[in-house]
């Protein structure tokens, strides 16, 4: 390969020879780039593996502690006080992140893997908010879309089993690639009104499926996410963005998924729906709580005396 790429084509005297020479160089370069792309793509393939006999259960109680610490559940939709994550509380978050990064996730069983990836994804998003309080209201540009990820989602922010990963890597190269069930979409924390996540419980392998099913039902019940108009339905961009990658670009598969988790009157209405509208919608309104007025100038004034104490793994 080294030799092919160093051929001095511009010095060839014969026009035909020069064209052949350039073709060889171009072909060699394409082979090199293809090999690089395949190799780079394959680094995420290790997480297709799982051990169904593995009984190790990672400790995800810290995720519940973090969510409980920042969540105000008194509103119609949960709000998040990221400003509380500083000092001891931020160290707690970082300690849990370090604990997750030391777990050999490819050796876990499938449900434990799913709980792991969802918790890590959500922790990284919350960490971004905690470290960028002034930007917590402008998440749309920082998140972007699965097809065109924003800066926060592109940055390599964690390392799992020797592989540097971004938030978008976890979504697209791990969850989308290795989980056939679309339920994981509802477990993704974005910190905005349009996301499917709610509550203060981290995911666990023992209950991850039922947890996600509950989130799916709640999401689909909300008319802001799934709105029926006669025999047509307008869907959230959370589903629309992932129609091709998660639902194989199959409208009936996507519609069947929505119908499967609809309840009550909405389930009855969806029974007569056979068309998904082409235009999707997503509510980017931030769910971030503003810091108390006295702490606006100096965030260190926030009282974190109730910050959780990490007691995870080594």
JSON list of C-alpha atoms in Angstrom, two decimals, residues 32-165:
[
{"chain": "A", "resi": 32, "resn": "UNK", "atom": "CA", "xyz": [-7.15, 2.10, 2.24]},
{"chain": "A", "resi": 33, "resn": "UNK", "atom": "CA", "xyz": [-10.06, 4.36, 3.18]},
{"chain": "A", "resi": 34, "resn": "UNK", "atom": "CA", "xyz": [-12.53, 1.46, 3.04]},
{"chain": "A", "resi": 35, "resn": "UNK", "atom": "CA", "xyz": [-10.32, -0.62, 5.31]},
{"chain": "A", "resi": 36, "resn": "UNK", "atom": "CA", "xyz": [-10.07, 2.28, 7.74]},
{"chain": "A", "resi": 37, "resn": "UNK", "atom": "CA", "xyz": [-13.84, 2.80, 7.71]},
{"chain": "A", "resi": 38, "resn": "UNK", "atom": "CA", "xyz": [-14.55, -0.88, 8.33]},
{"chain": "A", "resi": 39, "resn": "UNK", "atom": "CA", "xyz": [-12.00, -1.02, 11.12]},
{"chain": "A", "resi": 40, "resn": "UNK", "atom": "CA", "xyz": [-13.40, 2.09, 12.73]},
{"chain": "A", "resi": 41, "resn": "UNK", "atom": "CA", "xyz": [-16.95, 0.77, 12.41]},
{"chain": "A", "resi": 42, "resn": "UNK", "atom": "CA", "xyz": [-16.00, -2.59, 13.90]},
{"chain": "A", "resi": 43, "resn": "UNK", "atom": "CA", "xyz": [-14.82, -1.10, 17.17]},
{"chain": "A", "resi": 44, "resn": "UNK", "atom": "CA", "xyz": [-18.48, -0.97, 18.22]},
{"chain": "A", "resi": 45, "resn": "UNK", "atom": "CA", "xyz": [-19.17, -4.55, 17.14]},
{"chain": "A", "resi": 46, "resn": "UNK", "atom": "CA", "xyz": [-17.81, -5.97, 20.40]},
{"chain": "A", "resi": 47, "resn": "UNK", "atom": "CA", "xyz": [-21.04, -4.85, 22.09]},
{"chain": "A", "resi": 48, "resn": "UNK", "atom": "CA", "xyz": [-23.08, -7.20, 19.96]},
{"chain": "A", "resi": 49, "resn": "UNK", "atom": "CA", "xyz": [-21.70, -9.85, 22.31]},
{"chain": "A", "resi": 50, "resn": "UNK", "atom": "CA", "xyz": [-23.34, -10.78, 25.60]},
{"chain": "A", "resi": 51, "resn": "UNK", "atom": "CA", "xyz": [-23.22, -13.61, 28.09]},
{"chain": "A", "resi": 52, "resn": "UNK", "atom": "CA", "xyz": [-26.74, -14.93, 28.86]},
{"chain": "A", "resi": 53, "resn": "UNK", "atom": "CA", "xyz": [-25.37, -16.95, 31.79]},
{"chain": "A", "resi": 54, "resn": "UNK", "atom": "CA", "xyz": [-23.78, -13.93, 33.46]},
{"chain": "A", "resi": 55, "resn": "UNK", "atom": "CA", "xyz": [-25.43, -13.01, 36.76]},
{"chain": "A", "resi": 56, "resn": "UNK", "atom": "CA", "xyz": [-23.28, -10.01, 37.71]},
{"chain": "A", "resi": 57, "resn": "UNK", "atom": "CA", "xyz": [-25.50, -7.03, 38.51]},
{"chain": "A", "resi": 58, "resn": "UNK", "atom": "CA", "xyz": [-23.90, -3.57, 38.35]},
{"chain": "A", "resi": 59, "resn": "UNK", "atom": "CA", "xyz": [-24.95, -1.15, 41.08]},
{"chain": "A", "resi": 60, "resn": "UNK", "atom": "CA", "xyz": [-27.14, 1.53, 39.46]},
{"chain": "A", "resi": 61, "resn": "UNK", "atom": "CA", "xyz": [-28.52, 2.95, 42.68]},
{"chain": "A", "resi": 62, "resn": "UNK", "atom": "CA", "xyz": [-26.28, 6.02, 42.19]},
{"chain": "A", "resi": 63, "resn": "UNK", "atom": "CA", "xyz": [-28.22, 6.84, 39.01]},
{"chain": "A", "resi": 64, "resn": "UNK", "atom": "CA", "xyz": [-31.44, 6.88, 40.99]},
{"chain": "A", "resi": 65, "resn": "UNK", "atom": "CA", "xyz": [-29.76, 9.01, 43.64]},
{"chain": "A", "resi": 66, "resn": "UNK", "atom": "CA", "xyz": [-28.60, 11.54, 41.04]},
{"chain": "A", "resi": 67, "resn": "UNK", "atom": "CA", "xyz": [-32.01, 11.70, 39.36]},
{"chain": "A", "resi": 68, "resn": "UNK", "atom": "CA", "xyz": [-33.75, 12.09, 42.70]},
{"chain": "A", "resi": 69, "resn": "UNK", "atom": "CA", "xyz": [-31.32, 14.83, 43.70]},
{"chain": "A", "resi": 70, "resn": "UNK", "atom": "CA", "xyz": [-31.95, 17.02, 40.64]},
{"chain": "A", "resi": 71, "resn": "UNK", "atom": "CA", "xyz": [-35.59, 16.21, 39.78]},
{"chain": "A", "resi": 72, "resn": "UNK", "atom": "CA", "xyz": [-38.58, 18.33, 40.72]},
{"chain": "A", "resi": 73, "resn": "UNK", "atom": "CA", "xyz": [-41.53, 15.99, 40.17]},
{"chain": "A", "resi": 74, "resn": "UNK", "atom": "CA", "xyz": [-44.14, 18.48, 41.45]},
{"chain": "A", "resi": 75, "resn": "UNK", "atom": "CA", "xyz": [-44.82, 19.86, 37.95]},
{"chain": "A", "resi": 76, "resn": "UNK", "atom": "CA", "xyz": [-46.87, 18.36, 35.11]},
{"chain": "A", "resi": 77, "resn": "UNK", "atom": "CA", "xyz": [-43.54, 17.24, 33.67]},
{"chain": "A", "resi": 78, "resn": "UNK", "atom": "CA", "xyz": [-40.34, 16.65, 35.62]},
{"chain": "A", "resi": 79, "resn": "UNK", "atom": "CA", "xyz": [-37.96, 19.62, 35.87]},
{"chain": "A", "resi": 80, "resn": "UNK", "atom": "CA", "xyz": [-34.22, 19.34, 36.53]},
{"chain": "A", "resi": 81, "resn": "UNK", "atom": "CA", "xyz": [-32.00, 21.39, 38.85]},
{"chain": "A", "resi": 82, "resn": "UNK", "atom": "CA", "xyz": [-28.62, 20.78, 37.23]},
{"chain": "A", "resi": 83, "resn": "UNK", "atom": "CA", "xyz": [-27.16, 23.64, 39.26]},
{"chain": "A", "resi": 84, "resn": "UNK", "atom": "CA", "xyz": [-27.24, 21.37, 42.31]},
{"chain": "A", "resi": 85, "resn": "UNK", "atom": "CA", "xyz": [-24.58, 19.15, 40.77]},
{"chain": "A", "resi": 86, "resn": "UNK", "atom": "CA", "xyz": [-21.45, 20.79, 42.09]},
{"chain": "A", "resi": 87, "resn": "UNK", "atom": "CA", "xyz": [-18.95, 20.10, 44.82]},
{"chain": "A", "resi": 88, "resn": "UNK", "atom": "CA", "xyz": [-19.66, 16.77, 46.54]},
{"chain": "A", "resi": 89, "resn": "UNK", "atom": "CA", "xyz": [-22.63, 16.10, 44.26]},
{"chain": "A", "resi": 90, "resn": "UNK", "atom": "CA", "xyz": [-20.57, 16.53, 41.09]},
{"chain": "A", "resi": 91, "resn": "UNK", "atom": "CA", "xyz": [-17.86, 14.28, 42.55]},
{"chain": "A", "resi": 92, "resn": "UNK", "atom": "CA", "xyz": [-20.56, 11.69, 43.23]},
{"chain": "A", "resi": 93, "resn": "UNK", "atom": "CA", "xyz": [-21.60, 11.84, 39.57]},
{"chain": "A", "resi": 94, "resn": "UNK", "atom": "CA", "xyz": [-17.98, 11.52, 38.40]},
{"chain": "A", "resi": 95, "resn": "UNK", "atom": "CA", "xyz": [-17.33, 8.60, 40.77]},
{"chain": "A", "resi": 96, "resn": "UNK", "atom": "CA", "xyz": [-20.34, 6.74, 39.36]},
{"chain": "A", "resi": 97, "resn": "UNK", "atom": "CA", "xyz": [-19.18, 7.52, 35.82]},
{"chain": "A", "resi": 98, "resn": "UNK", "atom": "CA", "xyz": [-15.76, 6.07, 36.66]},
{"chain": "A", "resi": 99, "resn": "UNK", "atom": "CA", "xyz": [-17.41, 2.98, 38.12]},
{"chain": "A", "resi": 100, "resn": "UNK", "atom": "CA", "xyz": [-19.40, 2.43, 34.91]},
{"chain": "A", "resi": 101, "resn": "UNK", "atom": "CA", "xyz": [-16.30, 2.89, 32.76]},
{"chain": "A", "resi": 102, "resn": "UNK", "atom": "CA", "xyz": [-14.55, 0.06, 34.63]},
{"chain": "A", "resi": 103, "resn": "UNK", "atom": "CA", "xyz": [-17.31, -2.49, 34.01]},
{"chain": "A", "resi": 104, "resn": "UNK", "atom": "CA", "xyz": [-16.62, -5.09, 31.24]},
{"chain": "A", "resi": 105, "resn": "UNK", "atom": "CA", "xyz": [-20.03, -4.48, 29.70]},
{"chain": "A", "resi": 106, "resn": "UNK", "atom": "CA", "xyz": [-19.56, -6.94, 26.82]},
{"chain": "A", "resi": 107, "resn": "UNK", "atom": "CA", "xyz": [-19.53, -9.74, 29.42]},
{"chain": "A", "resi": 108, "resn": "UNK", "atom": "CA", "xyz": [-22.91, -8.84, 30.91]},
{"chain": "A", "resi": 109, "resn": "UNK", "atom": "CA", "xyz": [-26.22, -10.42, 29.93]},
{"chain": "A", "resi": 110, "resn": "UNK", "atom": "CA", "xyz": [-28.38, -8.55, 27.45]},
{"chain": "A", "resi": 111, "resn": "UNK", "atom": "CA", "xyz": [-30.73, -6.84, 29.91]},
{"chain": "A", "resi": 112, "resn": "UNK", "atom": "CA", "xyz": [-27.87, -5.71, 32.13]},
{"chain": "A", "resi": 113, "resn": "UNK", "atom": "CA", "xyz": [-26.14, -4.31, 29.05]},
{"chain": "A", "resi": 114, "resn": "UNK", "atom": "CA", "xyz": [-29.21, -2.32, 28.06]},
{"chain": "A", "resi": 115, "resn": "UNK", "atom": "CA", "xyz": [-29.59, -0.89, 31.57]},
{"chain": "A", "resi": 116, "resn": "UNK", "atom": "CA", "xyz": [-25.89, -0.05, 31.56]},
{"chain": "A", "resi": 117, "resn": "UNK", "atom": "CA", "xyz": [-25.92, 1.82, 28.24]},
{"chain": "A", "resi": 118, "resn": "UNK", "atom": "CA", "xyz": [-29.07, 3.79, 29.07]},
{"chain": "A", "resi": 119, "resn": "UNK", "atom": "CA", "xyz": [-27.72, 4.87, 32.45]},
{"chain": "A", "resi": 120, "resn": "UNK", "atom": "CA", "xyz": [-24.34, 5.82, 31.00]},
{"chain": "A", "resi": 121, "resn": "UNK", "atom": "CA", "xyz": [-25.99, 7.77, 28.17]},
{"chain": "A", "resi": 122, "resn": "UNK", "atom": "CA", "xyz": [-28.25, 9.66, 30.55]},
{"chain": "A", "resi": 123, "resn": "UNK", "atom": "CA", "xyz": [-25.46, 10.33, 33.03]},
{"chain": "A", "resi": 124, "resn": "UNK", "atom": "CA", "xyz": [-23.33, 11.87, 30.26]},
{"chain": "A", "resi": 125, "resn": "UNK", "atom": "CA", "xyz": [-26.17, 14.14, 29.15]},
{"chain": "A", "resi": 126, "resn": "UNK", "atom": "CA", "xyz": [-26.79, 15.27, 32.74]},
{"chain": "A", "resi": 127, "resn": "UNK", "atom": "CA", "xyz": [-23.05, 15.85, 33.15]},
{"chain": "A", "resi": 128, "resn": "UNK", "atom": "CA", "xyz": [-23.09, 18.11, 30.08]},
{"chain": "A", "resi": 129, "resn": "UNK", "atom": "CA", "xyz": [-25.89, 20.18, 31.57]},
{"chain": "A", "resi": 130, "resn": "UNK", "atom": "CA", "xyz": [-24.19, 20.38, 34.98]},
{"chain": "A", "resi": 131, "resn": "UNK", "atom": "CA", "xyz": [-20.96, 21.66, 33.42]},
{"chain": "A", "resi": 132, "resn": "UNK", "atom": "CA", "xyz": [-22.69, 24.09, 31.04]},
{"chain": "A", "resi": 133, "resn": "UNK", "atom": "CA", "xyz": [-25.49, 25.68, 33.06]},
{"chain": "A", "resi": 134, "resn": "UNK", "atom": "CA", "xyz": [-25.79, 28.77, 30.85]},
{"chain": "A", "resi": 135, "resn": "UNK", "atom": "CA", "xyz": [-26.34, 26.57, 27.77]},
{"chain": "A", "resi": 136, "resn": "UNK", "atom": "CA", "xyz": [-28.96, 24.30, 29.31]},
{"chain": "A", "resi": 137, "resn": "UNK", "atom": "CA", "xyz": [-31.73, 26.23, 27.53]},
{"chain": "A", "resi": 138, "resn": "UNK", "atom": "CA", "xyz": [-30.23, 25.77, 24.05]},
{"chain": "A", "resi": 139, "resn": "UNK", "atom": "CA", "xyz": [-30.10, 22.02, 23.82]},
{"chain": "A", "resi": 140, "resn": "UNK", "atom": "CA", "xyz": [-31.49, 21.75, 20.26]},
{"chain": "A", "resi": 141, "resn": "UNK", "atom": "CA", "xyz": [-28.22, 22.86, 18.63]},
{"chain": "A", "resi": 142, "resn": "UNK", "atom": "CA", "xyz": [-26.08, 20.94, 21.11]},
{"chain": "A", "resi": 143, "resn": "UNK", "atom": "CA", "xyz": [-28.02, 17.73, 20.52]},
{"chain": "A", "resi": 144, "resn": "UNK", "atom": "CA", "xyz": [-28.82, 18.06, 16.83]},
{"chain": "A", "resi": 145, "resn": "UNK", "atom": "CA", "xyz": [-30.39, 14.95, 15.28]},
{"chain": "A", "resi": 146, "resn": "UNK", "atom": "CA", "xyz": [-29.19, 11.35, 14.84]},
{"chain": "A", "resi": 147, "resn": "UNK", "atom": "CA", "xyz": [-28.38, 12.18, 11.22]},
{"chain": "A", "resi": 148, "resn": "UNK", "atom": "CA", "xyz": [-26.53, 15.40, 12.09]},
{"chain": "A", "resi": 149, "resn": "UNK", "atom": "CA", "xyz": [-25.42, 15.28, 15.69]},
{"chain": "A", "resi": 150, "resn": "UNK", "atom": "CA", "xyz": [-24.64, 18.52, 17.49]},
{"chain": "A", "resi": 151, "resn": "UNK", "atom": "CA", "xyz": [-21.38, 19.35, 19.28]},
{"chain": "A", "resi": 152, "resn": "UNK", "atom": "CA", "xyz": [-22.30, 17.87, 22.66]},
{"chain": "A", "resi": 153, "resn": "UNK", "atom": "CA", "xyz": [-23.38, 14.61, 21.06]},
{"chain": "A", "resi": 154, "resn": "UNK", "atom": "CA", "xyz": [-20.25, 14.33, 18.85]},
{"chain": "A", "resi": 155, "resn": "UNK", "atom": "CA", "xyz": [-17.62, 14.90, 21.52]},
{"chain": "A", "resi": 156, "resn": "UNK", "atom": "CA", "xyz": [-15.84, 11.84, 22.92]},
{"chain": "A", "resi": 157, "resn": "UNK", "atom": "CA", "xyz": [-16.79, 12.01, 26.59]},
{"chain": "A", "resi": 158, "resn": "UNK", "atom": "CA", "xyz": [-16.29, 8.50, 27.98]},
{"chain": "A", "resi": 159, "resn": "UNK", "atom": "CA", "xyz": [-14.18, 5.39, 27.48]},
{"chain": "A", "resi": 160, "resn": "UNK", "atom": "CA", "xyz": [-15.68, 1.91, 27.65]},
{"chain": "A", "resi": 161, "resn": "UNK", "atom": "CA", "xyz": [-13.53, -1.20, 27.31]},
{"chain": "A", "resi": 162, "resn": "UNK", "atom": "CA", "xyz": [-10.77, 0.83, 25.70]},
{"chain": "A", "resi": 163, "resn": "UNK", "atom": "CA", "xyz": [-13.01, 2.64, 23.18]},
{"chain": "A", "resi": 164, "resn": "UNK", "atom": "CA", "xyz": [-13.56, 6.40, 23.30]},
{"chain": "A", "resi": 165, "resn": "UNK", "atom": "CA", "xyz": [-17.28, 7.12, 22.86]}
]
